[in-house]
Short mmCIF file of C-alpha atoms and ligand atoms in Angstrom, two decimals:
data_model
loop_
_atom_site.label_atom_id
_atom_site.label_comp_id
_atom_site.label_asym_id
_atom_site.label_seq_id
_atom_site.Cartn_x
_atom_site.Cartn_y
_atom_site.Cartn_z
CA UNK B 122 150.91 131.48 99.33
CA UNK B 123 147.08 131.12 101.16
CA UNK B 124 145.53 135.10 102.19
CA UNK B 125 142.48 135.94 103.77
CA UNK B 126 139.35 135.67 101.92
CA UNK B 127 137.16 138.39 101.38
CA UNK B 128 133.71 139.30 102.49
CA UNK B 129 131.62 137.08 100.08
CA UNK B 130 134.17 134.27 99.81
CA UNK B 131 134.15 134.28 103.91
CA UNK B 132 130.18 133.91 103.41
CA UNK B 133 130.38 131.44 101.02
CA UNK B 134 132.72 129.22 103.05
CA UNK B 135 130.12 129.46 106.08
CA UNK B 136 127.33 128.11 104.14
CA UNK B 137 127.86 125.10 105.58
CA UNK B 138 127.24 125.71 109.19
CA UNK B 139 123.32 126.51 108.75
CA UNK B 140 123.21 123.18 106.77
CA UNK B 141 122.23 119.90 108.50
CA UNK B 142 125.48 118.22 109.08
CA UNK B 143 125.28 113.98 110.08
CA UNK B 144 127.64 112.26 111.23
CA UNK B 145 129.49 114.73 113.52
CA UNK B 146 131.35 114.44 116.75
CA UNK B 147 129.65 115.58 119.56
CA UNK B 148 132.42 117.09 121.95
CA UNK B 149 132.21 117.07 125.35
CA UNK B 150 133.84 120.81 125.51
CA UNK B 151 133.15 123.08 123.41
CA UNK B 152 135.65 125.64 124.67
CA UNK B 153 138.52 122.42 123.76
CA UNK B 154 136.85 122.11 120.23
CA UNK B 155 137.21 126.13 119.33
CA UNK B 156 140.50 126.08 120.50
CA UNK B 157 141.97 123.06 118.43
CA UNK B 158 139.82 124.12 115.33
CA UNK B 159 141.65 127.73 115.44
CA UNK B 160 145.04 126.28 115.95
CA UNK B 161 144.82 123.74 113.53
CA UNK B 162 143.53 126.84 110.65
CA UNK B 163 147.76 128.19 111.83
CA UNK B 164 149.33 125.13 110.41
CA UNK B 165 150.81 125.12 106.97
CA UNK B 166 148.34 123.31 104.28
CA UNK B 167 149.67 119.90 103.35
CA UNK B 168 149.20 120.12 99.10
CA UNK B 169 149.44 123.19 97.14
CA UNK B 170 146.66 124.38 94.62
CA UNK B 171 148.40 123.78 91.79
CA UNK B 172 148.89 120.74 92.45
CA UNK B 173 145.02 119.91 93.19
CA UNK B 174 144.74 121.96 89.61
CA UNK B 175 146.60 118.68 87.95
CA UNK B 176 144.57 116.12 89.48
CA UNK B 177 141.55 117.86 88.08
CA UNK B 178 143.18 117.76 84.59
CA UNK B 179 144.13 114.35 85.10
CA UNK B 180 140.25 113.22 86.13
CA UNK B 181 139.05 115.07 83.12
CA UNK B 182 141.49 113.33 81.49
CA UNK B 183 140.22 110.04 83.00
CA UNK B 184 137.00 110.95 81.99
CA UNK B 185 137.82 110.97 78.37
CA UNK B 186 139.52 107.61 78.33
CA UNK B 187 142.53 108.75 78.66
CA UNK B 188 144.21 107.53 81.41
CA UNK B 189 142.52 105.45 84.49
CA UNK B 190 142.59 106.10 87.85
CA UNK B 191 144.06 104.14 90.61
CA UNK B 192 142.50 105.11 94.37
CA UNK B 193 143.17 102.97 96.98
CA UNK B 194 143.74 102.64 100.68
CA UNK B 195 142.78 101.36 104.05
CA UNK B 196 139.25 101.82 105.19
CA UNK B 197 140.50 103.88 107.73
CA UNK B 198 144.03 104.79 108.68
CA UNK B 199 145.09 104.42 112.11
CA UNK B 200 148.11 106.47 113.86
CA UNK B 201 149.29 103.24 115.41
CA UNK B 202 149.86 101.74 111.26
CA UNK B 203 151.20 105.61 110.04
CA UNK B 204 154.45 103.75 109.91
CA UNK B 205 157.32 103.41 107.43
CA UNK B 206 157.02 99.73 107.07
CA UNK B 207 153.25 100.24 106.50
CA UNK B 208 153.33 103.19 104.57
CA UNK B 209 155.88 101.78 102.01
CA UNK B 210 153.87 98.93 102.00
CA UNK B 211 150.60 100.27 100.96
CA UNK B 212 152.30 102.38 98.36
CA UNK B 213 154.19 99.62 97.13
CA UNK B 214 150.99 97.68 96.51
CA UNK B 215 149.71 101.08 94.40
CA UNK B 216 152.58 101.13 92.44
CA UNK B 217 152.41 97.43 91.57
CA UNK B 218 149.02 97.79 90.82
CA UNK B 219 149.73 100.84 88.51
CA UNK B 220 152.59 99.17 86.84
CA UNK B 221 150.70 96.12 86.01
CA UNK B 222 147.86 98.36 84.32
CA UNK B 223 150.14 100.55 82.46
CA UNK B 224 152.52 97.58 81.00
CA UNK B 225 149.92 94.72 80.26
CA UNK B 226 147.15 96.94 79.12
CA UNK B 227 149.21 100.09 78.00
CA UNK B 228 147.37 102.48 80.17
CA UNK B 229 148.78 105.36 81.81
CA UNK B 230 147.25 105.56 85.43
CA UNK B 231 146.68 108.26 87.83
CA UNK B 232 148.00 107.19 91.77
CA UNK B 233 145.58 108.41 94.12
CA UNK B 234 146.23 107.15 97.52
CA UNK B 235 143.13 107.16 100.08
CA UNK B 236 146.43 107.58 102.37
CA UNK B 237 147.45 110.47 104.43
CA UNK B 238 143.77 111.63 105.54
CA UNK B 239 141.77 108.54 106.11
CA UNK B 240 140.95 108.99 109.65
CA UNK B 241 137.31 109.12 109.87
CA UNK B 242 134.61 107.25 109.83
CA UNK B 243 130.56 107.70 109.52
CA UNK B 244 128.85 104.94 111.93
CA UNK B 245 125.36 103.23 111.30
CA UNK B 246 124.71 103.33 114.73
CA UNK B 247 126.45 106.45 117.12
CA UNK B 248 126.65 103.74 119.89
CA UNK B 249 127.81 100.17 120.13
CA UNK B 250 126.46 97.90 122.73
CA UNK B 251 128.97 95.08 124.03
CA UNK B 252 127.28 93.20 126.87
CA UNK B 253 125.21 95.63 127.66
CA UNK B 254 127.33 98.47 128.09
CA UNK B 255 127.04 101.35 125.83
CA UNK B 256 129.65 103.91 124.41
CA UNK B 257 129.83 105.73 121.34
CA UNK B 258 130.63 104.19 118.51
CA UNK B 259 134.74 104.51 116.95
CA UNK B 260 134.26 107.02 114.68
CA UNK B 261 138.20 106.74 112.99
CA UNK B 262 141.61 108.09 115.28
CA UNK B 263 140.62 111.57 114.33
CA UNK B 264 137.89 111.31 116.63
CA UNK B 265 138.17 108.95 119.17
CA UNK B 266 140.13 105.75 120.39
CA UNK B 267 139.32 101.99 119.24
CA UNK B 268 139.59 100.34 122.47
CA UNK B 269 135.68 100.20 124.53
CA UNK B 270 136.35 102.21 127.31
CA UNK B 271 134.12 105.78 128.54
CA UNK B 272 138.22 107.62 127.95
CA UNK B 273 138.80 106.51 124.75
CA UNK B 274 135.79 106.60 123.03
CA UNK B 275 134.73 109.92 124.36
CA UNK B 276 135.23 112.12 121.15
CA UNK B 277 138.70 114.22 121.87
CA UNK B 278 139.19 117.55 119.63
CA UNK B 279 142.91 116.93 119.95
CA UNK B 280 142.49 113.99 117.87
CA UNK B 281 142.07 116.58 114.59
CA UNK B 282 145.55 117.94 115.32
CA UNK B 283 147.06 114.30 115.53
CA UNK B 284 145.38 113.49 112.15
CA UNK B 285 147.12 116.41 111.18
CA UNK B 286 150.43 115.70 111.82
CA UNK B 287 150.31 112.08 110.68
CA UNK B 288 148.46 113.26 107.35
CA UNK B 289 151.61 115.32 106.95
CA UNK B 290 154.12 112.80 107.84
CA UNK B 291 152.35 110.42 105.65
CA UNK B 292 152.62 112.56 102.43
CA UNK B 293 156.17 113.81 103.10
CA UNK B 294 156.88 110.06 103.35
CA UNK B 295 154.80 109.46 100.08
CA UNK B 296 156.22 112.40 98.43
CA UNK B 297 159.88 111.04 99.23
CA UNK B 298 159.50 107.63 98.27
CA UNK B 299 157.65 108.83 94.91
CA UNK B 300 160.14 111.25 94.07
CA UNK B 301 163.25 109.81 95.36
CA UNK B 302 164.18 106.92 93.33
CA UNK B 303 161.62 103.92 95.14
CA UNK B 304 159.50 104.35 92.28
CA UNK B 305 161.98 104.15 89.59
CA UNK B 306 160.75 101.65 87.04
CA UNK B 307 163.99 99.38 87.16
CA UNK B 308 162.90 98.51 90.75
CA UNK B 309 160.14 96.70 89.78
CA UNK B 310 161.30 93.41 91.06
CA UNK B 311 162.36 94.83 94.34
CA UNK B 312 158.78 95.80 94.80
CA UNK B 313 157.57 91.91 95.37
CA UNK B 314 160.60 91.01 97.25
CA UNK B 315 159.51 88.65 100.13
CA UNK B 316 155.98 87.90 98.56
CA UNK B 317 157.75 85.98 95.33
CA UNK B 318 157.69 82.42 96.79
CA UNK B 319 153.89 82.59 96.58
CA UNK B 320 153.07 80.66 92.90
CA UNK B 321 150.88 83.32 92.27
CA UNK B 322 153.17 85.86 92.01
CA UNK B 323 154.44 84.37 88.92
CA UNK B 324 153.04 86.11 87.03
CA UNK B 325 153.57 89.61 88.53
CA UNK B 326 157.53 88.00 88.26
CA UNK B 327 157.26 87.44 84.94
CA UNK B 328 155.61 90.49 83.74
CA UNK B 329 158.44 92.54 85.93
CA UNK B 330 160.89 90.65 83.84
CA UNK B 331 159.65 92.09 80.75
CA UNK B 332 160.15 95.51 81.87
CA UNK B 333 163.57 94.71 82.94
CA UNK B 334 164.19 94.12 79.22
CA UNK B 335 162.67 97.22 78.26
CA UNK B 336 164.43 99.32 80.51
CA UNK B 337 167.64 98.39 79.28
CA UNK B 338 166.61 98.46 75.95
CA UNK B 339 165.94 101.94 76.99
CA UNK B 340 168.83 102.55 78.27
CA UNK B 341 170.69 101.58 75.89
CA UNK B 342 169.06 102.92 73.09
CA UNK B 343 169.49 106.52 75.21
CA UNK B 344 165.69 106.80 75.58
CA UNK B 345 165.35 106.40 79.42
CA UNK B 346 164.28 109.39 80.44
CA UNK B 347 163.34 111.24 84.14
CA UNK B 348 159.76 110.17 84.62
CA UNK B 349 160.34 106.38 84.32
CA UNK B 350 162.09 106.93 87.76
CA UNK B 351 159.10 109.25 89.42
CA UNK B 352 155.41 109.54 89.65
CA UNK B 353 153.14 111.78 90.97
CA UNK B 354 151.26 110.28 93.87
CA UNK B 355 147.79 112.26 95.26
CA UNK B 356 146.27 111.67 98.05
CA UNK B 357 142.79 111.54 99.24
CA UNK B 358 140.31 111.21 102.09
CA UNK B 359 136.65 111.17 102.63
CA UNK B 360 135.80 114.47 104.02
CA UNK B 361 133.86 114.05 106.71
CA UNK B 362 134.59 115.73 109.91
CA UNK B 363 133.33 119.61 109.22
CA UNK B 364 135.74 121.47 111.65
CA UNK B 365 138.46 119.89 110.11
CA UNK B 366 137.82 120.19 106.97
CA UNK B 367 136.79 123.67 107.28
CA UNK B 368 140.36 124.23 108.72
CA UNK B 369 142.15 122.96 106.19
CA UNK B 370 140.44 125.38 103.59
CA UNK B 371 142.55 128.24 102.84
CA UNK B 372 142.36 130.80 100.15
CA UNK B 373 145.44 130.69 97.54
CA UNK B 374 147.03 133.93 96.71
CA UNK B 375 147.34 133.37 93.37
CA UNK B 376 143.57 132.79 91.87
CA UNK B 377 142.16 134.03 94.99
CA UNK B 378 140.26 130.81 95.26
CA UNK B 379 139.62 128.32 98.24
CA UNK B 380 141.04 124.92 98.27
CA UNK B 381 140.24 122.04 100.93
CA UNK B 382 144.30 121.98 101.25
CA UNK B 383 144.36 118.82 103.00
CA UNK B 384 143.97 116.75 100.64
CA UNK B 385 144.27 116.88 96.41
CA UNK B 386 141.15 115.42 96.79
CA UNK B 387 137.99 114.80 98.63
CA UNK B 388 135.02 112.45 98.30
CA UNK B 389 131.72 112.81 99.91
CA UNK B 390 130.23 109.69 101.38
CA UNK B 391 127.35 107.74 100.49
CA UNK B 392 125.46 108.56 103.91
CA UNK B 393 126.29 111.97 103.88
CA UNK B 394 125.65 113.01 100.35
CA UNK B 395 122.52 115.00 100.60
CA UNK B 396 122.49 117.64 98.27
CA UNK B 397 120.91 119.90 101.14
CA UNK B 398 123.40 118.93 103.80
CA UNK B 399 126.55 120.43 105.19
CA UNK B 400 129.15 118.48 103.36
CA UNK B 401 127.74 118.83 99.52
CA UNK B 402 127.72 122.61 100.88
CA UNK B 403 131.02 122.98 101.76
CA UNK B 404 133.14 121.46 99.30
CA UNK B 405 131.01 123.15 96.94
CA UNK B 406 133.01 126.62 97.13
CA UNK B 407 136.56 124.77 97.20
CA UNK B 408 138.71 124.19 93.63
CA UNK B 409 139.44 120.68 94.70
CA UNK B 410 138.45 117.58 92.24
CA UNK B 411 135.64 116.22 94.11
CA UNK B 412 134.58 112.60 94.54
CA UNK B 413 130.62 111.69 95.68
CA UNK B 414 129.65 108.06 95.82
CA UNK B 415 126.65 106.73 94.95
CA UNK B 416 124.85 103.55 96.28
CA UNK B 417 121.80 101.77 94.94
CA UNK B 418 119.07 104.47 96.70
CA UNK B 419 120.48 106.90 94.65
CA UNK B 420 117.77 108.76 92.77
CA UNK B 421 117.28 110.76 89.32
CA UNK B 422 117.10 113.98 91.80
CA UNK B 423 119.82 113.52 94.12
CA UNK B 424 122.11 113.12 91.42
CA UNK B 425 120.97 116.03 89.25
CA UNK B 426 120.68 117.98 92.21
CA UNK B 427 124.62 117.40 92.88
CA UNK B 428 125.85 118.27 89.49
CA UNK B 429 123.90 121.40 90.24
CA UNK B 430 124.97 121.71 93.11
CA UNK B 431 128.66 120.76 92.75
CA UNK B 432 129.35 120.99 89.21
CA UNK B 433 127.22 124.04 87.62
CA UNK B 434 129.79 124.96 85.18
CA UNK B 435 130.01 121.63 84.09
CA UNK B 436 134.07 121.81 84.35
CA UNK B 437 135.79 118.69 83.34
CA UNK B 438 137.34 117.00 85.78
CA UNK B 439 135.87 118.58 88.67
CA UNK B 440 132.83 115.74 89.75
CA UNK B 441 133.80 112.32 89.54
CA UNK B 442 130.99 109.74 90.73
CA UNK B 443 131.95 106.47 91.97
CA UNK B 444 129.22 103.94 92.08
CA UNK B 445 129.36 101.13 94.74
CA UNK B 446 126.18 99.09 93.81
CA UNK B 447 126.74 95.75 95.15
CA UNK B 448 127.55 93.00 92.02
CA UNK B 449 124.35 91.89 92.16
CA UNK B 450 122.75 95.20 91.54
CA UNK B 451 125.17 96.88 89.12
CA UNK B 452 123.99 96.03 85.70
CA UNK B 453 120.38 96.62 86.93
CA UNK B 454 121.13 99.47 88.36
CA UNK B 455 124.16 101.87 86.47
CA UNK B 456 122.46 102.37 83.17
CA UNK B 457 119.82 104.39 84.74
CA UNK B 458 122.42 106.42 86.62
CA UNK B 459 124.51 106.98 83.61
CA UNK B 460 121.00 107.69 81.88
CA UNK B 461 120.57 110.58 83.94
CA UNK B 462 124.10 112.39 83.86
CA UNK B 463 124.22 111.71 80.05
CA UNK B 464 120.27 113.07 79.19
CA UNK B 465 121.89 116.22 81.83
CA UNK B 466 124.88 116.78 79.88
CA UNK B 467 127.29 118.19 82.19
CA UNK B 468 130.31 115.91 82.38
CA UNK B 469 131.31 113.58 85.12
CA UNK B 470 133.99 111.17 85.21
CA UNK B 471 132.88 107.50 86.52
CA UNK B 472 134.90 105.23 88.75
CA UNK B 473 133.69 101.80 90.52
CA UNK B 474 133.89 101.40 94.07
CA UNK B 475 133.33 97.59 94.28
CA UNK B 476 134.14 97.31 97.77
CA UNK B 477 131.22 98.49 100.58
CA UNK B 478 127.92 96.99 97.90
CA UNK B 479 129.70 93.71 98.62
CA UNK B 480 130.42 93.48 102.65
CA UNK B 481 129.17 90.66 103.90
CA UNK B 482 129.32 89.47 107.65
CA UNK B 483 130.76 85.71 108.29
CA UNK B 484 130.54 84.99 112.18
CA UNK B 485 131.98 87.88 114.03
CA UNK B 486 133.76 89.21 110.74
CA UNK B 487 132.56 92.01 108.77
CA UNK B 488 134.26 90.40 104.97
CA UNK B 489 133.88 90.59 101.37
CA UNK B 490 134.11 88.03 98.81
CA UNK B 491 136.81 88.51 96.10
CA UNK B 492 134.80 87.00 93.60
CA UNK B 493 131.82 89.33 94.38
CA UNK B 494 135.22 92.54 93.91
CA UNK B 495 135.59 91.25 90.82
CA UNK B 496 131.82 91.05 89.73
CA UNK B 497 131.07 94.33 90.08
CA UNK B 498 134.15 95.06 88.23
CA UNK B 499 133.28 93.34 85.76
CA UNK B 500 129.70 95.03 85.46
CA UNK B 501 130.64 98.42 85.69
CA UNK B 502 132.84 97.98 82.17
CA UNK B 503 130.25 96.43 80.84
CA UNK B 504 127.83 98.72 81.57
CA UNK B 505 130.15 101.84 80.49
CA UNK B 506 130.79 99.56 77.34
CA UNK B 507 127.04 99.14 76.42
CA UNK B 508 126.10 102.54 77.15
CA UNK B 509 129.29 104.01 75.39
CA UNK B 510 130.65 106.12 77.91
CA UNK B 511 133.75 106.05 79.69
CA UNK B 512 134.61 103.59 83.05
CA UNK B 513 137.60 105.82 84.51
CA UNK B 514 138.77 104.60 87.14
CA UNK B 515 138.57 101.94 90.98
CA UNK B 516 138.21 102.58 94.21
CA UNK B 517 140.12 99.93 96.16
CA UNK B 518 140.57 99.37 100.16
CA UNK B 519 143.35 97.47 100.17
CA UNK B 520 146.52 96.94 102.81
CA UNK B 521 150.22 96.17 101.51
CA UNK B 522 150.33 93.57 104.57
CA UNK B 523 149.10 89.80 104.28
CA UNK B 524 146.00 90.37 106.04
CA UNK B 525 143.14 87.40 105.94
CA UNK B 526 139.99 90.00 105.44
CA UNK B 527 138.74 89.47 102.12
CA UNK B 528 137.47 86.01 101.23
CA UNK B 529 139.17 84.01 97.95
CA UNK B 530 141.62 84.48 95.75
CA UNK B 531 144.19 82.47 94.62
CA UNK B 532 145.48 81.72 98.79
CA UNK B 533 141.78 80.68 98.78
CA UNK B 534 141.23 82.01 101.91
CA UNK B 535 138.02 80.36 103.45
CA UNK B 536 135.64 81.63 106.10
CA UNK B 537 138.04 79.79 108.87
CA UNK B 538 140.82 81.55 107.59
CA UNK B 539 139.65 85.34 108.25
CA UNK B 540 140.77 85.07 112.21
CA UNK B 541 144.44 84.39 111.10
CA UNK B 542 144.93 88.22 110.16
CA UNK B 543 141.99 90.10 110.85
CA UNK B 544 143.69 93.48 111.83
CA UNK B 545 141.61 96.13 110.09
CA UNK B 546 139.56 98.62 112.54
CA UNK B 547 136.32 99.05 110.27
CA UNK B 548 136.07 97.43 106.68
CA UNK B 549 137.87 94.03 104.99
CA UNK B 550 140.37 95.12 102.87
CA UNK B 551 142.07 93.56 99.88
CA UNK B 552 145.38 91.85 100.72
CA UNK B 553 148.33 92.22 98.76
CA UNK B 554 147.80 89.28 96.70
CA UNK B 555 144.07 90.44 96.35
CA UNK B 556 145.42 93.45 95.02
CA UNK B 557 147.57 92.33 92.52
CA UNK B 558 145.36 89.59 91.21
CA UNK B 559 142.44 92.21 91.25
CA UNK B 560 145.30 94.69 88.77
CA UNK B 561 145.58 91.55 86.57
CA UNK B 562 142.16 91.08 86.06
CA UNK B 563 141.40 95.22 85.00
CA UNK B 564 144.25 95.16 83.27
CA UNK B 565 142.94 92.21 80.72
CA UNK B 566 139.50 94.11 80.60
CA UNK B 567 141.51 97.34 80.03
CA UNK B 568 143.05 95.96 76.84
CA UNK B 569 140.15 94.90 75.19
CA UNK B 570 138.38 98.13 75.90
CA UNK B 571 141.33 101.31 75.50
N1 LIG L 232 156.13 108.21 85.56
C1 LIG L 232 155.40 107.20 84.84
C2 LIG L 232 154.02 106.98 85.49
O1 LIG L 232 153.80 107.45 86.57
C3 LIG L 232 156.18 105.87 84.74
C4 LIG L 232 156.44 105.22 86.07
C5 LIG L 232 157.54 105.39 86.85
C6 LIG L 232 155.60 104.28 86.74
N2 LIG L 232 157.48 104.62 87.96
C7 LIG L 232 156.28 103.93 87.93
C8 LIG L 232 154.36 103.70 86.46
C9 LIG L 232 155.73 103.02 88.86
C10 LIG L 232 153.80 102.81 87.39
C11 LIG L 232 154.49 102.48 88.55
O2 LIG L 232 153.19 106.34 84.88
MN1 LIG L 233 135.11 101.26 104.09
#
């Protein structure tokens, strides 16, 4: 299925290392690091080109108004929460999401999880300081441990092959409970089982009631057909880490054409888009849809230079920008982005990432405020509606558990609430609830605007 590449291909895919790469792991052995890196190119790839072929079809499709797409996960995964009950959970919470969108506001939606990769992290300062003792910063469980001692946080190569297998055993759990009968559309109320007494999940009850009706309406009238019981679930990370990214490109036998294969696909982070560095280079020679977000400081230049850069061709599909602006900066601030990629030409599909413009810190918690989500949510389709062009799709964190991270929301969780469940390992994420009332809320803008 993946061959060797050839000369040029092989010199393309090296690019990268004469680039200026931040945010990388500095090893203590380099002999260690090799060694992993070259085992870790032996194991089998985790998606299949083709399959990273339908995602881009499906962003293009995104990009036309078509469909919308759903990406959401923790900040970072942790091997300790790879679990089933966690796992299910955070799909769960997708699926909910993606039902509510496609029944209330008639929308098909694309799952992408940011799920079975997730395990690294870019760090505004390499160290952190507790009492005066200093140790590198946690960097994600791909690279080193949480806990603040010299063993754990001392970056460990081995940590790449871990992410590994728990990637895999992530998306053969995903892939099972998509394509096994959990996501079958009559299960809808078994979804919200054990969150129901909540009043606010009324309306989730309700709207799951509905579909009951439907299906059997279906049923009966011989229409219910194989795909209301499956649905194709991508996954996604934030490609960060070079040598393991690097390993997980392969070249597939049938095109002859590289694909980052583990993931379907890959975003590039805000601190780490330069169009000059090591990680634009890189996942500029793979087929993979590719993801690069863009904050406030974003100028005319970078982002011309990354279409360029990542998108000559101008495929459809292929470059998807998700803006995280910060709600009080997006309708200042979009229209001159969108300005630039329309006066360009070259198409790019737009999703929001309301999440990391809006972190605030309360005490000794890093949060967000729900409200301040929803804001920026609420811009960007704005925005897109002004300008005529096409808001395709959110990037969520979110957990399936009943964490207390984000502020608000109909539990009204206040500022003394966040040390009830505070469990994440880097950023607040969205709550179950959170998530759900946060599907509601597209799904009404979703109506007025498909
Ligand atoms: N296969 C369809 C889809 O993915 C319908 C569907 C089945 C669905 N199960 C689902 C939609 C769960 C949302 C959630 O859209
Ligand atoms: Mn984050």
């Amino acid at each position: 299925m993946f061959e060797e590449a050839d000369e040029k291909t092989r010199q393309a895919l090296a690019a990268w290392r004469d680039r200026p790469a931040k945010h990388q792991p500095v090893y203590p052995d380099a002999d260690v690091e090799r060694a992993t890196v070259n085992y870790l190119r032996t194991m089998p790839p985790l998606i299949f080109a083709g399959e990273a072929d339908s995602l881009t079809k499906e962003m293009a499709r995104a990009g036309r108004g078509e469909t919308f797409v759903l990406q959401g996960g923790d900040c970072a995964e942790s091997f300790a929460d790879a679990t089933a009950d966690r796992i299910r959970a955070k799909i769960r919470t997708i699926l909910q999401m993606a039902v509510v969108l496609t029944y209330s506001a008639s929308v098909p939606v694309v799952k992408l999880g940011r799920m079975a990769g997730q395990y690294a992290k870019p760090r505004s300062n390499p160290l952190e300081d507790r009492d005066g003792t200093e140790l590198p910063s946690y960097m994600g469980d791909a690279v080193n441990g949480h806990e603040f001692t010299v063993q754990s946080r001392t970056p460990d190569p081995r940590r790449l092959v871990e992410a590994y297998q728990h990637s895999a055993a992530t998306l053969n759990l995903i892939r099972a409970f998509t394509q096994g009968g959990f996501a079958d559309l009559t299960k809808v109320h078994e979804w919200n089982k054990g969150f129901s007494a909540n009043p606010a999940y009324h309306r989730y009850t309700a709207m799951a009631g509905e579909i009951d009706r439907a299906m059997e309406f279906m049923r009966a009238a011989g229409a219910y057909t194989e795909s209301l019981k499956t649905v194709d679930f991508y996954s996604s990370h934030e490609a960060l880490i070079l040598d393991y990214e690097d390993a997980m490109t392969r070249i597939d036998s049938r095109t002859g054409l590289p694909y980052n294969t583990g993931a379907h696909f890959l975003w590039i982070g805000e601190r780490t888009r330069n169009a000059d560095g090591a990680h634009v280079e890189m996942l500029s020679h793979v087929q993979n849809p590719i993801g690069v977000k863009l904050g406030p400081s974003a100028s005319r230049e970078d982002i011309l230079r990354l279409i360029d850069k990542l998108n000559p061709e101008g495929r459809e599909g292929r470059l998807t920008f998700i803006t995280r602006l910060g709600a009080n900066k997006v309708v200042d601030v979009l229209p001159s982005i969108i300005e630039t990629v329309r006066e360009d030409g070259r198409p790019v599909t737009w999703m929001s990432d309301p999440m990391h413009g809006n972190t605030i810190s309360v005490g000794a918690f890093k949060t967000r405020r729900l409200d301040d989500v929803l804001d920026e949510v609420r811009g960007f389709f704005a925005v897109h509606r002004q300008m005529g062009t096409i808001p395709g799709g959110l990037h969520i964190e979110l957990t399936g558990d009943d964490v207390t991270e984000v502020l608000g929301g109909s539990e009204a969780i206040g500022e003394d609430k966040l040390g009830e469940r505070y469990e994440t390992l880097v950023d607040p994420r969205l709550n179950h609830q959170q998530s759900l009332e946060l599907a509601f809320l597209i799904s009404e803008i979703l109506r007025e605007s498909f």
